[in-house]
Short mmCIF file of C-alpha atoms in Angstrom, two decimals:
data_model
loop_
_atom_site.label_atom_id
_atom_site.label_comp_id
_atom_site.label_asym_id
_atom_site.label_seq_id
_atom_site.Cartn_x
_atom_site.Cartn_y
_atom_site.Cartn_z
CA MET D 292 -11.59 26.32 -56.09
CA LEU D 293 -8.32 25.44 -53.97
CA LYS D 294 -8.14 25.46 -50.69
CA LEU D 295 -6.32 25.25 -47.42
CA LEU D 296 -5.76 21.46 -46.63
CA ASP D 297 -6.68 20.97 -50.57
CA GLY D 298 -4.78 17.04 -50.95
CA VAL D 299 -5.06 16.58 -46.60
CA ARG D 300 -6.82 13.31 -45.36
CA VAL D 301 -8.10 13.11 -41.87
CA LEU D 302 -9.58 10.19 -40.77
CA SER D 303 -11.99 10.13 -37.70
CA MET D 304 -13.15 8.57 -34.67
CA ALA D 305 -14.74 11.13 -32.67
CA TRP D 306 -18.94 11.22 -32.49
CA GLN D 307 -19.25 13.46 -29.40
CA TYR D 308 -19.52 17.47 -30.10
CA PRO D 309 -15.81 18.59 -30.09
CA GLY D 310 -14.30 15.26 -32.68
CA PRO D 311 -17.45 16.61 -34.97
CA TYR D 312 -17.01 19.54 -34.11
CA CYS D 313 -13.39 20.06 -35.40
CA THR D 314 -13.57 17.13 -38.51
CA LEU D 315 -16.32 19.68 -39.60
CA LEU D 316 -13.93 22.85 -39.03
CA LEU D 317 -11.25 20.48 -41.06
CA ALA D 318 -13.25 19.53 -44.00
CA ASP D 319 -14.39 23.30 -43.94
CA MET D 320 -11.36 24.02 -45.10
CA GLY D 321 -11.13 21.71 -47.98
CA ALA D 322 -9.23 18.42 -46.49
CA GLU D 323 -10.89 15.13 -47.28
CA VAL D 324 -12.40 14.28 -43.78
CA ILE D 325 -13.30 10.22 -43.33
CA VAL D 326 -15.58 9.10 -40.35
CA ILE D 327 -14.74 5.20 -39.64
CA GLU D 328 -18.34 4.29 -37.28
CA ARG D 329 -19.27 1.80 -35.48
CA PRO D 330 -21.15 -1.14 -37.37
CA ASP D 331 -23.87 -1.77 -34.45
CA ILE D 332 -25.22 2.05 -34.16
CA GLY D 333 -23.07 4.23 -36.06
CA ASP D 334 -23.08 8.50 -35.59
CA PRO D 335 -25.50 8.10 -31.98
CA ALA D 336 -26.03 11.23 -33.77
CA ARG D 337 -28.24 9.64 -37.24
CA LEU D 338 -30.70 9.72 -34.29
CA LEU D 339 -30.90 13.70 -34.82
CA PRO D 340 -30.71 14.52 -39.38
CA ASP D 341 -31.00 18.06 -38.75
CA PHE D 342 -27.49 18.01 -36.79
CA PHE D 343 -26.14 15.12 -38.10
CA GLN D 344 -26.08 16.15 -41.88
CA ALA D 345 -24.85 20.37 -40.53
CA ILE D 346 -22.05 18.63 -38.35
CA ASN D 347 -20.91 15.56 -41.48
CA ARG D 348 -20.76 18.47 -44.13
CA ASN D 349 -18.36 17.86 -46.64
CA LYS D 350 -17.50 14.82 -44.62
CA LYS D 351 -17.03 10.77 -45.81
CA SER D 352 -18.43 7.63 -43.79
CA LEU D 353 -17.61 4.56 -43.51
CA SER D 354 -17.78 1.20 -40.76
CA LEU D 355 -16.02 -1.06 -39.53
CA ASN D 356 -15.83 -3.20 -36.65
CA LEU D 357 -12.30 -2.85 -34.79
CA GLN D 358 -12.83 -6.18 -33.35
CA SER D 359 -11.84 -8.12 -36.05
CA ASP D 360 -9.02 -8.60 -37.78
CA LYS D 361 -10.43 -7.62 -40.95
CA GLY D 362 -11.78 -4.12 -39.52
CA ARG D 363 -8.79 -3.41 -38.30
CA GLU D 364 -6.60 -3.83 -41.22
CA ILE D 365 -8.62 -2.34 -43.14
CA CYS D 366 -8.17 1.12 -40.89
CA TYR D 367 -4.20 0.54 -40.65
CA LYS D 368 -4.81 0.66 -44.61
CA LEU D 369 -6.73 3.77 -44.36
CA VAL D 370 -4.19 5.00 -42.15
CA GLU D 371 -1.24 4.82 -44.35
CA ARG D 372 -2.99 6.27 -46.81
CA ALA D 373 -3.98 9.77 -44.07
CA ASP D 374 -2.01 12.32 -42.55
CA VAL D 375 -4.49 13.17 -39.93
CA PHE D 376 -5.89 10.86 -37.51
CA LEU D 377 -8.32 12.09 -34.56
CA GLU D 378 -10.54 10.19 -31.61
CA GLY D 379 -12.50 10.97 -28.44
CA PHE D 380 -11.87 7.60 -26.80
CA ARG D 381 -12.15 7.74 -23.20
CA PRO D 382 -8.65 6.63 -22.12
CA GLY D 383 -7.35 3.07 -22.75
CA ILE D 384 -10.06 2.19 -25.51
CA ALA D 385 -8.02 3.24 -28.63
CA GLN D 386 -5.30 0.75 -26.14
CA LYS D 387 -8.04 -1.47 -26.34
CA LEU D 388 -9.04 -1.09 -30.19
CA GLY D 389 -5.45 -1.18 -32.22
CA VAL D 390 -5.57 2.58 -34.16
CA ASN D 391 -3.76 4.21 -30.61
CA HIS D 392 -0.47 7.06 -30.88
CA GLU D 393 2.09 4.06 -30.51
CA ILE D 394 0.78 1.31 -32.69
CA LEU D 395 -0.53 4.25 -35.41
CA ARG D 396 3.01 5.90 -36.26
CA LYS D 397 4.38 2.51 -36.20
CA LEU D 398 2.16 2.47 -40.16
CA LYS D 399 2.65 5.97 -40.53
CA PRO D 400 4.80 7.63 -39.09
CA SER D 401 4.26 11.65 -40.23
CA LEU D 402 1.24 11.30 -38.81
CA ILE D 403 -0.22 13.36 -36.69
CA TYR D 404 -2.56 12.01 -33.54
CA VAL D 405 -5.47 13.98 -32.28
CA SER D 406 -6.72 12.68 -28.80
CA ILE D 407 -9.85 14.27 -27.36
CA SER D 408 -11.19 13.35 -24.33
CA GLY D 409 -13.31 15.26 -22.01
CA TYR D 410 -10.36 15.80 -18.25
CA GLY D 411 -7.22 14.07 -20.88
CA GLN D 412 -5.47 11.51 -20.51
CA ASP D 413 -3.76 10.89 -17.37
CA GLY D 414 -4.80 12.81 -13.72
CA PRO D 415 -7.27 12.50 -11.09
CA TYR D 416 -10.95 13.00 -13.36
CA ILE D 417 -9.65 10.55 -16.25
CA ASN D 418 -12.76 8.96 -16.18
CA TRP D 419 -15.58 11.11 -15.78
CA ALA D 420 -17.45 11.05 -18.73
CA GLY D 421 -17.13 14.89 -20.15
CA HIS D 422 -19.84 17.34 -20.50
CA ASP D 423 -20.47 20.75 -21.59
CA ILE D 424 -22.25 21.11 -17.83
CA SER D 425 -20.01 19.05 -16.67
CA TYR D 426 -16.71 20.86 -17.56
CA GLN D 427 -18.56 23.74 -16.46
CA GLY D 428 -19.11 22.88 -12.63
CA VAL D 429 -15.13 21.86 -12.76
CA ALA D 430 -15.06 25.21 -14.04
CA GLY D 431 -16.56 26.82 -11.67
CA MET D 432 -19.25 28.68 -13.67
CA LEU D 433 -21.46 27.41 -12.62
CA ALA D 434 -21.36 28.54 -8.93
CA GLU D 435 -22.19 32.07 -10.18
CA ILE D 436 -25.40 31.73 -11.58
CA PRO D 437 -27.42 32.79 -9.11
CA ASN D 438 -30.29 30.91 -7.97
#
């Protein structure tokens, strides 16, 4: 059966829930999603096997050390054959690892680069950890809960 995103290749380096959920939707619509995991710990969701299988269905994965020249070289070859690159790093980490927008667009100008961070790439909350309960607090939703 032909799916909407057949033929689209997505590389993902996002391990907190928003990134994997986003790529799950893309995979369910037919995209080939390749998750790049850290070699030391992999995807932390692996500690929750049922959750990991549910959020990573229809995806492929591999382990790369982006702090090594060989790991970056392999990543760059994958980028050249990808349509989308999605990362969920804190601001500045993608640049440190050599996978920021400016570098990857030189490899593939048509690449769609998606960056998911808790509070954006600049502004007063740039370094805050981003999780559901903290989003609710910053938005004022927790103040509406009766004692």
